[in-house]
Amino acid sequence: MSPPPSCETATVRVLCPNLLLSGNQPGALQWLIGSPFFPPFTVVSTFRCIHQSPDLDQESDDLRKLLPKGFEVIGGLMVGDSDDAERSALEAVRAARRLRKSVSEGGDLDDEKIVGASVDAGTGNIHFFISKTEKLAKLEPVGSVVYEEDKSGKYLWENGCLLHCELPIKLPFYFPAGSPSEAKKMFSEAVDGVITQFKELCVVYIAETLRKASGDVPKPVVLRGKDFGFGADASNINRLPGSEDQVSDIKMLLSCSHLCPNSKTTSVVNSAENADKIQISVMLNRSEKSLTIGAPVAEYFPAMEEARLIVVDLNLDVLAYAPKELPLMHAVSNLVIPALVDQLYSLKKIILPHLLMEHPQLRIYHFNPPGVLHPITTIYELNYGETEMKQVDVRKSLHMRLGLPLDRPLLRTANALDLSVNDDSRSNTKKRGSIQLKDVHIGIPSSGVSEGVSSLIQGSYEYYHYLQDSFDDSGWGCAYRSLQTIISWFRLQHYTSISVPSHREIQQTLVEIGDKEPSFVGSREWIGAIELSFVLDKLLGVSCKIMNFRSGSELPEKCRELALHFETQGTPIMIGGGVLAYTLLGVDYDEGSGDCAFLILDPHYTGGEDHKKIVNGGWCGWKKAVDSKGKSFFLHNKFYNLLLPQRPNMV
């Protein structure tokens, strides 16, 4: 790795899309996240400091859980005033140094260069500085600042990969029945014993690619504990041995790229979701060949007093980021194993207060929320349902730390990264039991509104239409299909985990709430906007606004209001009334001329799941209020009701 540049010539590179998190007040502190594998002073992401206490113990515990190995705090950013930017930046630097020491548990970090930044609370202007050493109270300005948000994801994931390791552990330990206070000590010793095993000579780590869809799959690589160089500095191992190096084992020459199919293809990789992933399995080899002949031996140590046995389930699940040219040996010994150790200590800290009671059901999840270039890791207690306040408060705190909006679920279990599948399954909806096409409006021709501003649905949906699921609803089921499309949107945005209801289930719901008579179930009766609002409220807890129009000629007058709905709520709209039902996915509106177009998804389509046929046939496309032939899409002699589902204010 090249030596850090002098401060006078140093360039701060900002890769993260949003360096300033929303809602910051004067005095607010953000951590600047980088990587020892990137050029110095490269900012990959930023986290808000939640526990700004002098010792930062809780803060370091949180970041140790959240940040995958391969990323680290490289500085701090303080919200201050324009009068003394350097003073605010110095406060941020001192806090970052304290945090780094706490995370590294007292390591010697005094001479490491740290990035300090100050943002003017009034103007939003950011000033960057470099701290050369802890002993110097004065900061040095940087040479330049380069913002590279447009190619940030590509930079991370074309050059790097994820290492994933799952390790379920059943940890038994005994303690004297008459001395329950000894339990914590015995449990801690048992945990330390597991950590010692991670570095034993007989431990074996098997590395294999997680992507097995391609034809040429590399064989797994077996790494043995006796071959590892534990304790090496990760920042100094970012290369393979050169020709001048003496290498006794071919495995020392294998880099992570050996197990990365994307390194051998031209596929575009710009997120953790489609990045190369390497699975690491941990095993103990207790049966190595020996020159001497021996028999298994069982040793018996009688307890001196009555003892109690407790078995603790610890399911470790860690991620680490490594450059593809990093030797696999070093990636495992300096990234994966320390990650396992840290996570084991984190789980131990959570379990200790409940050791003699019912243990919390802990589960590790990995997320890649929008605006954060790398994954984060969380530990959730499954004793609490996702809607219970304790779990909601945990997610709110994470949203605050990451600068995520507080009105949409981004860190629920359904949002978690799926690290157990190959390339093709992510887009193969049939594997999830669904045959519907998704997001059919993408790639359709333009609306024809020359100076218009388009406002579209936010997120994904599935296209439901006549005759799907071998069910003949032609002539009466269009509103049911529009409702199914709307519910699919809430499912795919993870507001709910319920299945999209059938026509019969929709009818049963309306009977259950007293809106319809029992004879309604199994009938072919139409439903409208009011009935849809009842079903959404009952099944999803979603409230709706309803807009009434006496004539189709009035709809273009509300185009601005509809645009605001898509910009703020982003949900699909059902169009009903005295005519057939449609689903509205967006509007294109020229405020100057009043010209507008409506992006219509038509549930009356009766063909197969053929995207080209759907678009070419006009079943999904822009409809002008009045087309070039003078024909009105919305009939002037019919009334219309528009159902506008409101996005739940939840995390």
XYZ file of C-alpha atoms in Angstrom:
651
model
C 0.000 0.000 0.000
C 1.409 3.427 -0.902
C 2.261 5.815 1.956
C -0.337 8.476 2.823
C 0.120 11.747 0.948
C 1.117 14.897 2.790
C -1.776 17.011 4.012
C -0.915 19.816 1.598
C -1.474 17.486 -1.368
C -4.031 15.159 0.206
C -7.307 14.647 -1.627
C -10.464 13.700 0.240
C -12.629 11.472 -1.958
C -16.325 11.322 -1.082
C -18.086 8.267 -2.493
C -21.284 8.259 -0.414
C -24.350 9.858 -2.052
C -25.442 11.751 1.075
C -22.596 13.049 3.195
C -24.858 15.259 5.306
C -27.581 13.313 7.084
C -30.964 15.002 7.398
C -32.145 16.387 10.709
C -28.701 17.408 11.999
C -28.645 20.163 14.613
C -25.622 22.314 15.594
C -23.267 20.138 17.611
C -24.381 16.943 15.864
C -21.579 14.508 15.093
C -21.225 12.066 12.201
C -18.611 9.366 11.761
C -16.817 9.186 8.419
C -16.397 5.584 7.259
C -13.577 4.393 5.007
C -11.498 1.289 4.419
C -7.824 0.377 4.926
C -7.944 -1.030 1.383
C -8.902 2.284 -0.266
C -6.726 5.316 -0.957
C -6.251 7.397 2.206
C -9.063 9.822 3.126
C -11.715 8.042 1.002
C -15.150 8.440 2.605
C -17.441 5.515 1.744
C -20.340 6.249 4.092
C -21.309 8.198 7.166
C -23.123 7.230 10.373
C -24.732 9.591 12.849
C -23.309 9.464 16.381
C -26.209 8.461 18.666
C -24.431 8.089 22.031
C -22.210 11.170 22.240
C -20.896 10.495 25.741
C -17.267 11.157 26.733
C -16.214 7.482 26.807
C -18.160 6.426 23.666
C -18.382 2.824 24.951
C -21.953 2.298 23.747
C -21.134 3.962 20.443
C -18.159 1.684 19.825
C -20.266 -1.384 20.721
C -22.887 -0.345 18.176
C -20.374 0.295 15.390
C -18.563 -2.952 16.090
C -21.865 -4.746 15.396
C -22.930 -2.606 12.421
C -19.763 -2.279 10.337
C -18.470 -5.274 8.387
C -14.756 -5.896 8.752
C -12.943 -4.170 5.915
C -14.558 -0.839 6.798
C -13.579 1.463 9.643
C -14.034 4.949 11.078
C -11.516 7.288 9.418
C -12.751 10.595 10.812
C -15.605 12.718 12.034
C -17.844 15.541 10.833
C -19.286 18.136 13.206
C -22.172 20.498 12.504
C -21.004 23.934 13.648
C -20.952 27.541 12.511
C -18.930 29.369 9.905
C -16.985 31.430 12.461
C -14.584 28.666 13.455
C -14.734 25.681 11.122
C -11.382 24.327 12.286
C -12.480 24.241 15.936
C -15.563 22.178 15.061
C -13.479 19.865 12.864
C -10.980 19.419 15.721
C -13.805 18.334 18.042
C -14.861 15.785 15.435
C -11.271 14.507 15.073
C -10.832 14.081 18.832
C -14.111 12.175 19.066
C -13.097 9.959 16.127
C -9.758 9.162 17.760
C -11.488 8.212 21.020
C -13.927 6.026 19.124
C -11.195 4.263 17.146
C -9.322 3.487 20.362
C -12.484 2.124 21.938
C -13.295 -0.034 18.906
C -9.719 -1.366 18.730
C -9.726 -1.793 22.533
C -6.768 0.408 23.317
C -4.627 -0.050 20.226
C -1.797 2.417 19.559
C -3.449 4.796 17.076
C -1.843 8.099 18.110
C 0.066 8.668 14.862
C -2.702 7.752 12.438
C -3.961 10.501 10.162
C -7.637 11.306 10.716
C -10.097 13.265 8.554
C -11.927 16.093 10.296
C -14.791 18.019 8.738
C -17.028 20.891 9.753
C -20.323 21.798 8.121
C -21.883 25.250 8.402
C -25.359 24.705 9.867
C -26.654 27.728 7.935
C -25.209 27.253 4.444
C -24.347 23.538 4.370
C -20.777 24.277 3.257
C -18.271 21.613 4.328
C -14.634 22.258 5.247
C -12.222 19.312 5.400
C -9.019 19.050 7.433
C -6.439 16.382 8.252
C -5.107 15.613 11.726
C -1.550 14.254 11.441
C -1.209 13.004 14.987
C -3.036 13.126 18.292
C -0.260 15.248 19.836
C -0.835 18.159 17.424
C -3.756 20.434 18.306
C -3.661 22.167 14.921
C -5.287 20.714 11.811
C -4.025 20.956 8.248
C -6.334 21.879 5.334
C -6.594 19.346 2.517
C -5.424 19.963 -1.024
C -8.742 19.138 -2.719
C -12.095 17.411 -2.238
C -13.532 15.203 -4.992
C -17.137 13.962 -4.958
C -17.553 10.708 -6.893
C -21.078 9.572 -5.991
C -21.897 8.675 -9.605
C -19.436 5.764 -9.760
C -19.161 4.909 -6.080
C -20.989 1.566 -6.084
C -19.088 0.390 -9.136
C -15.763 1.322 -7.486
C -16.548 -0.727 -4.381
C -17.931 -3.861 -5.942
C -15.959 -4.248 -9.150
C -12.795 -4.175 -7.054
C -14.089 -5.913 -3.952
C -16.157 -8.845 -2.728
C -18.030 -10.022 0.350
C -16.955 -12.879 2.562
C -19.836 -14.521 4.435
C -19.490 -16.924 7.341
C -22.279 -18.612 9.287
C -21.346 -20.600 12.378
C -24.012 -22.135 14.640
C -22.612 -22.951 18.085
C -24.199 -24.915 20.920
C -22.186 -23.830 23.946
C -22.620 -25.989 27.078
C -21.178 -24.989 30.444
C -21.553 -26.073 34.055
C -21.675 -23.998 37.214
C -22.179 -24.887 40.899
C -25.914 -25.218 41.627
C -25.407 -23.484 44.956
C -23.495 -20.547 43.454
C -25.539 -19.081 40.565
C -23.274 -16.014 40.635
C -20.547 -18.246 39.150
C -22.619 -18.814 35.989
C -21.506 -15.595 34.280
C -17.858 -16.385 34.930
C -18.192 -19.934 33.592
C -20.084 -18.718 30.515
C -17.414 -16.108 29.799
C -14.694 -18.747 30.073
C -16.633 -20.993 27.678
C -16.874 -18.127 25.160
C -13.135 -17.480 25.478
C -12.553 -21.175 24.831
C -14.452 -20.939 21.537
C -12.406 -17.921 20.489
C -9.205 -19.827 21.229
C -10.384 -22.606 18.909
C -10.687 -20.163 16.001
C -6.883 -19.990 15.937
C -6.009 -23.601 16.735
C -3.765 -25.537 14.370
C -6.511 -28.091 13.709
C -9.114 -25.540 12.603
C -10.077 -25.668 8.917
C -11.677 -22.874 6.888
C -13.306 -23.834 3.585
C -13.817 -21.007 1.082
C -16.169 -21.447 -1.875
C -18.077 -19.233 -4.276
C -21.709 -18.486 -3.493
C -22.510 -17.943 -7.181
C -22.895 -21.283 -8.883
C -25.013 -20.373 -11.903
C -22.037 -20.033 -14.241
C -20.588 -23.121 -15.884
C -16.988 -22.783 -14.679
C -17.237 -23.003 -10.894
C -13.880 -22.959 -9.067
C -13.253 -25.708 -6.555
C -13.448 -24.833 -2.842
C -10.211 -23.790 -1.170
C -9.246 -25.462 2.118
C -7.258 -23.278 4.527
C -5.762 -24.757 7.700
C -5.085 -22.964 10.961
C -1.436 -24.004 10.976
C -0.906 -22.031 7.745
C -2.296 -18.727 8.995
C -0.316 -15.660 9.964
C -2.589 -14.361 12.690
C -2.297 -10.754 13.773
C -0.999 -9.192 10.538
C -2.013 -5.597 9.825
C -4.797 -5.721 7.225
C -3.660 -2.455 5.637
C -0.272 -3.975 4.823
C -1.424 -7.179 3.137
C -3.232 -5.699 0.159
C -1.113 -7.602 -2.368
C -0.108 -11.069 -3.458
C 3.445 -12.344 -2.985
C 5.784 -11.114 -5.691
C 8.242 -13.125 -7.729
C 10.952 -12.394 -5.188
C 8.921 -13.962 -2.378
C 9.446 -17.593 -1.414
C 6.055 -19.289 -1.419
C 5.866 -22.889 -0.167
C 2.103 -23.388 -0.519
C 0.155 -22.657 -3.690
C -2.779 -21.524 -1.516
C -0.723 -18.496 -0.483
C -0.957 -17.371 -4.107
C -4.751 -17.612 -4.306
C -6.511 -14.283 -4.054
C -10.205 -13.709 -3.407
C -10.653 -13.181 -7.161
C -10.107 -16.929 -7.612
C -13.628 -17.429 -6.213
C -15.205 -14.360 -7.847
C -17.048 -15.173 -11.114
C -17.619 -11.459 -11.841
C -13.854 -11.022 -12.154
C -14.017 -13.208 -15.261
C -17.090 -11.577 -16.865
C -18.166 -8.185 -18.143
C -21.247 -8.042 -15.898
C -21.983 -4.705 -14.222
C -21.628 -4.872 -10.444
C -22.694 -1.765 -8.545
C -24.205 -2.952 -5.267
C -23.658 -5.449 -2.479
C -26.714 -7.345 -3.673
C -25.080 -8.449 -6.937
C -21.463 -8.382 -5.749
C -19.261 -11.461 -5.710
C -19.673 -13.406 -2.481
C -17.428 -16.029 -0.923
C -18.823 -18.465 1.642
C -16.526 -19.411 4.517
C -17.252 -22.577 6.519
C -15.453 -23.346 9.803
C -14.586 -26.893 10.864
C -12.329 -28.591 13.409
C -10.166 -31.445 12.165
C -9.731 -33.808 15.110
C -8.601 -36.828 13.077
C -5.364 -35.843 11.376
C -2.979 -38.641 10.518
C -0.562 -39.509 13.280
C 2.658 -41.545 13.223
C 1.673 -43.199 16.480
C -1.199 -45.605 16.978
C -3.716 -44.639 19.609
C -7.248 -45.252 20.765
C -9.909 -42.645 21.630
C -9.654 -41.574 25.248
C -12.488 -40.320 27.430
C -11.536 -38.405 30.550
C -13.823 -38.140 33.548
C -13.663 -35.176 35.913
C -16.149 -35.663 38.767
C -17.793 -32.501 40.068
C -17.002 -31.727 43.692
C -20.532 -30.485 44.293
C -23.911 -30.465 42.592
C -23.663 -28.691 39.234
C -26.139 -27.280 36.746
C -25.815 -27.464 32.967
C -26.835 -24.620 30.650
C -26.602 -24.781 26.862
C -26.545 -21.466 25.003
C -27.324 -21.294 21.284
C -25.084 -18.803 19.485
C -25.701 -18.445 15.753
C -22.885 -16.346 14.319
C -23.359 -14.738 10.905
C -20.690 -12.284 9.762
C -19.825 -10.330 6.629
C -16.468 -8.870 5.652
C -15.359 -6.742 2.703
C -12.107 -7.540 0.919
C -10.431 -6.356 -2.279
C -10.383 -9.140 -4.842
C -6.587 -9.118 -5.054
C -6.259 -9.795 -1.302
C -4.936 -13.295 -0.559
C -7.707 -15.560 0.706
C -5.477 -16.616 3.589
C -5.252 -13.054 4.850
C -8.922 -12.290 4.194
C -9.926 -15.145 6.502
C -7.312 -14.595 9.223
C -7.538 -10.788 9.376
C -11.174 -10.131 8.494
C -13.440 -13.159 8.975
C -11.970 -14.467 12.224
C -11.876 -11.032 13.960
C -15.483 -10.529 12.805
C -16.489 -13.841 14.415
C -14.723 -12.846 17.636
C -16.391 -9.430 17.794
C -19.838 -10.863 17.099
C -19.387 -13.579 19.695
C -18.563 -10.939 22.312
C -21.575 -8.858 21.220
C -23.922 -11.830 21.628
C -22.350 -12.659 24.983
C -22.984 -9.118 26.216
C -26.671 -9.331 25.259
C -27.178 -12.799 26.779
C -25.317 -12.292 30.090
C -28.126 -10.410 31.933
C -30.578 -13.217 30.980
C -28.217 -16.153 31.490
C -30.254 -17.874 34.225
C -33.593 -16.981 32.652
C -35.116 -17.522 29.235
C -32.441 -16.551 26.726
C -33.290 -13.905 24.124
C -33.801 -15.348 20.645
C -31.084 -13.500 18.755
C -30.836 -13.456 14.972
C -28.290 -11.642 12.825
C -29.468 -9.890 9.665
C -27.547 -8.033 6.966
C -29.050 -5.079 5.101
C -28.016 -2.817 2.250
C -30.345 0.185 2.704
C -30.625 2.901 0.037
C -27.902 5.528 0.208
C -25.474 3.223 2.065
C -22.891 1.729 -0.286
C -21.951 -1.241 1.864
C -23.973 -3.713 3.939
C -24.644 -3.235 7.623
C -25.240 -5.946 10.216
C -27.854 -5.935 12.975
C -28.760 -8.230 15.861
C -32.525 -8.486 16.388
C -34.326 -10.116 19.295
C -37.001 -12.343 17.808
C -38.812 -12.577 21.161
C -40.466 -9.354 20.057
C -42.731 -9.147 17.018
C -41.729 -6.662 14.334
C -44.626 -4.357 15.215
C -43.963 -4.347 18.981
C -42.648 -1.033 20.268
C -39.304 -2.386 21.523
C -38.426 -3.673 18.062
C -39.821 -0.543 16.383
C -37.605 1.605 18.650
C -34.548 -0.448 17.671
C -35.268 0.146 13.975
C -35.974 3.855 14.541
C -32.588 4.237 16.198
C -30.926 2.517 13.231
C -32.828 4.740 10.777
C -31.612 7.792 12.711
C -28.012 6.570 12.714
C -28.017 5.896 8.970
C -30.030 8.978 7.973
C -32.895 6.875 6.585
C -36.473 8.197 6.317
C -38.745 7.390 9.265
C -41.875 6.710 7.198
C -40.991 3.468 5.412
C -39.676 0.007 6.385
C -36.092 -0.412 5.218
C -34.627 -2.540 8.017
C -37.332 -5.130 8.609
C -36.424 -8.791 8.341
C -38.049 -8.928 4.892
C -35.537 -6.278 3.713
C -32.532 -8.401 4.690
C -29.979 -9.479 2.110
C -30.383 -13.055 0.914
C -26.859 -14.464 0.905
C -27.794 -18.072 0.246
C -28.820 -17.898 -3.425
C -27.162 -17.623 -6.821
C -27.334 -14.960 -9.535
C -30.528 -15.930 -11.268
C -32.881 -16.409 -8.356
C -33.143 -12.753 -7.418
C -35.032 -11.865 -10.564
C -36.837 -15.169 -10.990
C -40.248 -14.466 -9.531
C -41.451 -17.993 -10.227
C -39.162 -19.274 -7.487
C -41.129 -17.193 -5.028
C -44.393 -18.777 -6.161
C -45.445 -15.851 -8.351
C -46.075 -15.691 -12.102
C -46.840 -11.961 -12.333
C -44.618 -9.571 -14.242
C -43.023 -6.795 -12.221
C -42.735 -3.098 -13.072
C -44.085 -3.402 -16.620
C -43.997 0.398 -17.116
C -40.207 0.463 -17.220
C -38.965 1.103 -20.753
C -42.293 2.219 -22.269
C -42.361 5.067 -24.836
C -42.536 8.669 -23.617
C -45.820 10.398 -22.870
C -45.725 13.034 -25.615
C -46.022 15.943 -23.152
C -43.168 18.040 -24.507
C -42.399 20.212 -21.469
C -43.907 17.886 -18.884
C -42.490 16.763 -15.539
C -43.264 13.123 -14.804
C -44.143 11.946 -11.294
C -44.196 8.158 -10.989
C -44.881 5.339 -8.578
C -42.025 4.729 -6.130
C -40.921 1.117 -5.806
C -42.008 -2.147 -7.394
C -45.381 -3.783 -8.015
C -46.755 -6.862 -9.776
C -49.146 -6.634 -12.724
C -52.466 -8.370 -12.006
C -55.001 -8.657 -14.824
C -57.917 -10.712 -16.157
C -57.679 -14.520 -16.413
C -54.577 -14.912 -14.259
C -54.284 -17.952 -11.953
C -56.682 -19.812 -14.305
C -59.514 -17.713 -12.890
C -62.073 -16.238 -15.279
C -63.000 -12.776 -14.018
C -63.377 -11.196 -17.454
C -66.033 -8.500 -17.416
C -66.261 -7.999 -13.634
C -62.897 -8.426 -11.879
C -60.957 -5.318 -12.967
C -61.219 -3.552 -9.579
C -60.188 -6.767 -7.808
C -57.110 -6.929 -10.066
C -56.282 -3.290 -9.390
C -56.514 -4.009 -5.646
C -54.192 -7.000 -6.053
C -51.656 -4.795 -7.834
C -51.865 -2.240 -5.009
C -51.405 -4.899 -2.312
C -48.431 -6.320 -4.232
C -46.845 -2.858 -3.991
C -47.200 -2.883 -0.197
C -45.767 -6.409 -0.110
C -42.752 -5.570 -2.253
C -42.040 -2.456 -0.176
C -42.189 -4.714 2.915
C -45.076 -2.951 4.634
C -46.792 -6.332 4.941
C -46.011 -10.010 4.584
C -49.577 -11.193 3.822
C -50.187 -12.946 0.529
C -51.995 -11.063 -2.219
C -55.654 -12.053 -1.613
C -57.791 -13.863 -4.171
C -61.159 -12.518 -5.356
C -62.918 -14.787 -2.882
C -60.708 -13.641 0.017
C -61.418 -10.002 -0.888
C -65.148 -10.763 -0.852
C -64.879 -12.598 2.476
C -63.113 -9.590 3.989
C -65.953 -7.284 2.947
C -68.475 -9.707 4.472
C -66.466 -9.936 7.728
C -66.516 -6.165 8.242
C -70.270 -6.048 7.571
C -70.117 -4.190 4.271
C -71.622 -7.052 2.241
C -74.089 -9.889 2.808
C -72.778 -13.494 2.992
C -74.201 -14.182 -0.473
C -71.596 -11.781 -1.873
C -68.868 -14.433 -1.454
C -68.429 -16.306 -4.735
C -70.455 -13.779 -6.723
C -69.384 -11.744 -9.761
C -70.405 -8.395 -8.331
C -68.282 -5.361 -9.023
C -66.503 -3.456 -6.289
C -65.278 0.144 -6.330
C -62.983 2.600 -4.579
C -64.922 2.513 -1.289
C -64.736 -1.280 -1.046
C -61.018 -1.205 -1.886
C -60.416 1.259 0.950
C -62.235 -1.065 3.382
C -60.102 -4.049 2.358
C -56.815 -2.116 2.564
C -57.737 -0.858 6.021
C -58.746 -4.324 7.251
C -55.882 -6.379 5.790
C -53.007 -3.882 5.860
C -54.068 -1.093 8.215
C -53.611 1.312 5.287
C -55.720 4.470 5.130
C -56.785 6.002 1.818
C -57.907 9.303 0.377
C -60.727 9.298 -2.175
C -61.115 11.927 -4.878
C -64.575 12.222 -6.485
C -65.195 13.573 -9.990
C -68.633 14.188 -11.523
C -67.122 13.988 -15.007
C -63.967 12.647 -16.626
C -63.293 16.143 -17.926
C -62.364 17.205 -14.370
C -59.415 14.811 -13.961
C -56.789 16.885 -15.838
C -57.558 19.780 -13.455
C -56.231 17.650 -10.568
C -53.003 16.628 -12.293
C -50.868 18.764 -9.971
C -52.485 17.136 -6.924
C -51.937 13.666 -8.382
C -48.288 14.508 -9.085
C -47.883 15.514 -5.434
C -49.293 12.139 -4.382
C -46.692 10.254 -6.405
C -43.893 12.492 -5.137
C -44.846 12.144 -1.450
C -46.700 8.829 -1.154
C -45.541 6.965 -4.261
C -48.342 4.375 -4.123
C -50.385 3.165 -7.129
C -53.832 4.767 -7.495
C -57.022 2.901 -8.372
C -59.326 4.647 -10.848
C -62.959 3.535 -10.511
C -66.458 4.925 -10.683
C -69.203 4.471 -13.262
C -66.774 2.890 -15.723
C -64.183 0.116 -15.795
C -61.376 0.205 -13.221
C -57.733 1.026 -13.990
C -54.513 1.469 -12.029
C -52.698 4.807 -12.269
C -48.896 4.621 -12.011
C -47.963 8.252 -12.651
C -48.677 11.550 -14.378
C -46.707 13.760 -16.764
C -47.755 17.384 -16.365
C -46.755 20.623 -18.089
C -47.702 23.331 -15.623
C -47.293 26.057 -18.225
C -49.664 24.703 -20.857
C -51.757 22.418 -18.678
C -50.987 19.511 -21.025
C -50.888 16.213 -19.178
C -50.771 12.448 -19.599
C -51.662 9.554 -17.289
C -49.621 6.364 -16.968
C -52.316 3.674 -17.027
C -51.933 0.011 -16.099
C -54.954 -1.761 -17.577
C -56.224 -4.869 -15.703
C -58.467 -5.862 -18.650
C -55.577 -7.539 -20.486
C -56.313 -11.258 -21.047
C -53.069 -12.523 -22.609
C -49.979 -14.212 -21.220
C -47.107 -12.656 -19.285
C -45.468 -11.127 -22.365
C -44.001 -7.688 -21.632
C -43.587 -6.738 -25.287
C -47.181 -7.686 -26.089
C -48.479 -5.754 -23.076
C -46.610 -2.553 -23.972
C -47.235 -2.735 -27.727
C -50.918 -3.389 -27.110
C -51.247 -0.297 -24.938
C -52.157 -2.263 -21.816
C -49.501 -0.296 -19.970
C -48.733 3.148 -21.333
C -49.284 6.874 -21.309
C -52.798 8.093 -22.083
C -53.365 11.739 -22.955
C -56.509 13.297 -21.489
C -57.349 14.167 -25.102
C -55.395 12.358 -27.806
C -54.281 13.655 -31.227
C -57.628 12.648 -32.751
C -59.570 14.616 -30.156
C -60.733 11.520 -28.302
C -60.959 11.763 -24.496
C -59.601 8.889 -22.426
C -61.770 9.842 -19.443
C -65.415 9.979 -20.509
C -67.177 13.283 -19.927
C -70.543 11.667 -19.214
C -69.254 9.329 -16.478
C -68.286 9.925 -12.846
C -64.931 8.763 -11.436
C -63.605 7.886 -7.983
C -59.861 7.766 -7.404
C -58.463 5.780 -4.475
C -55.148 7.149 -3.191
C -53.570 4.728 -0.654
C -51.427 6.522 1.920
C -47.966 5.237 2.732
C -47.951 4.115 6.392
C -45.743 6.223 8.643
C -43.693 3.353 10.022
C -40.254 1.750 10.089
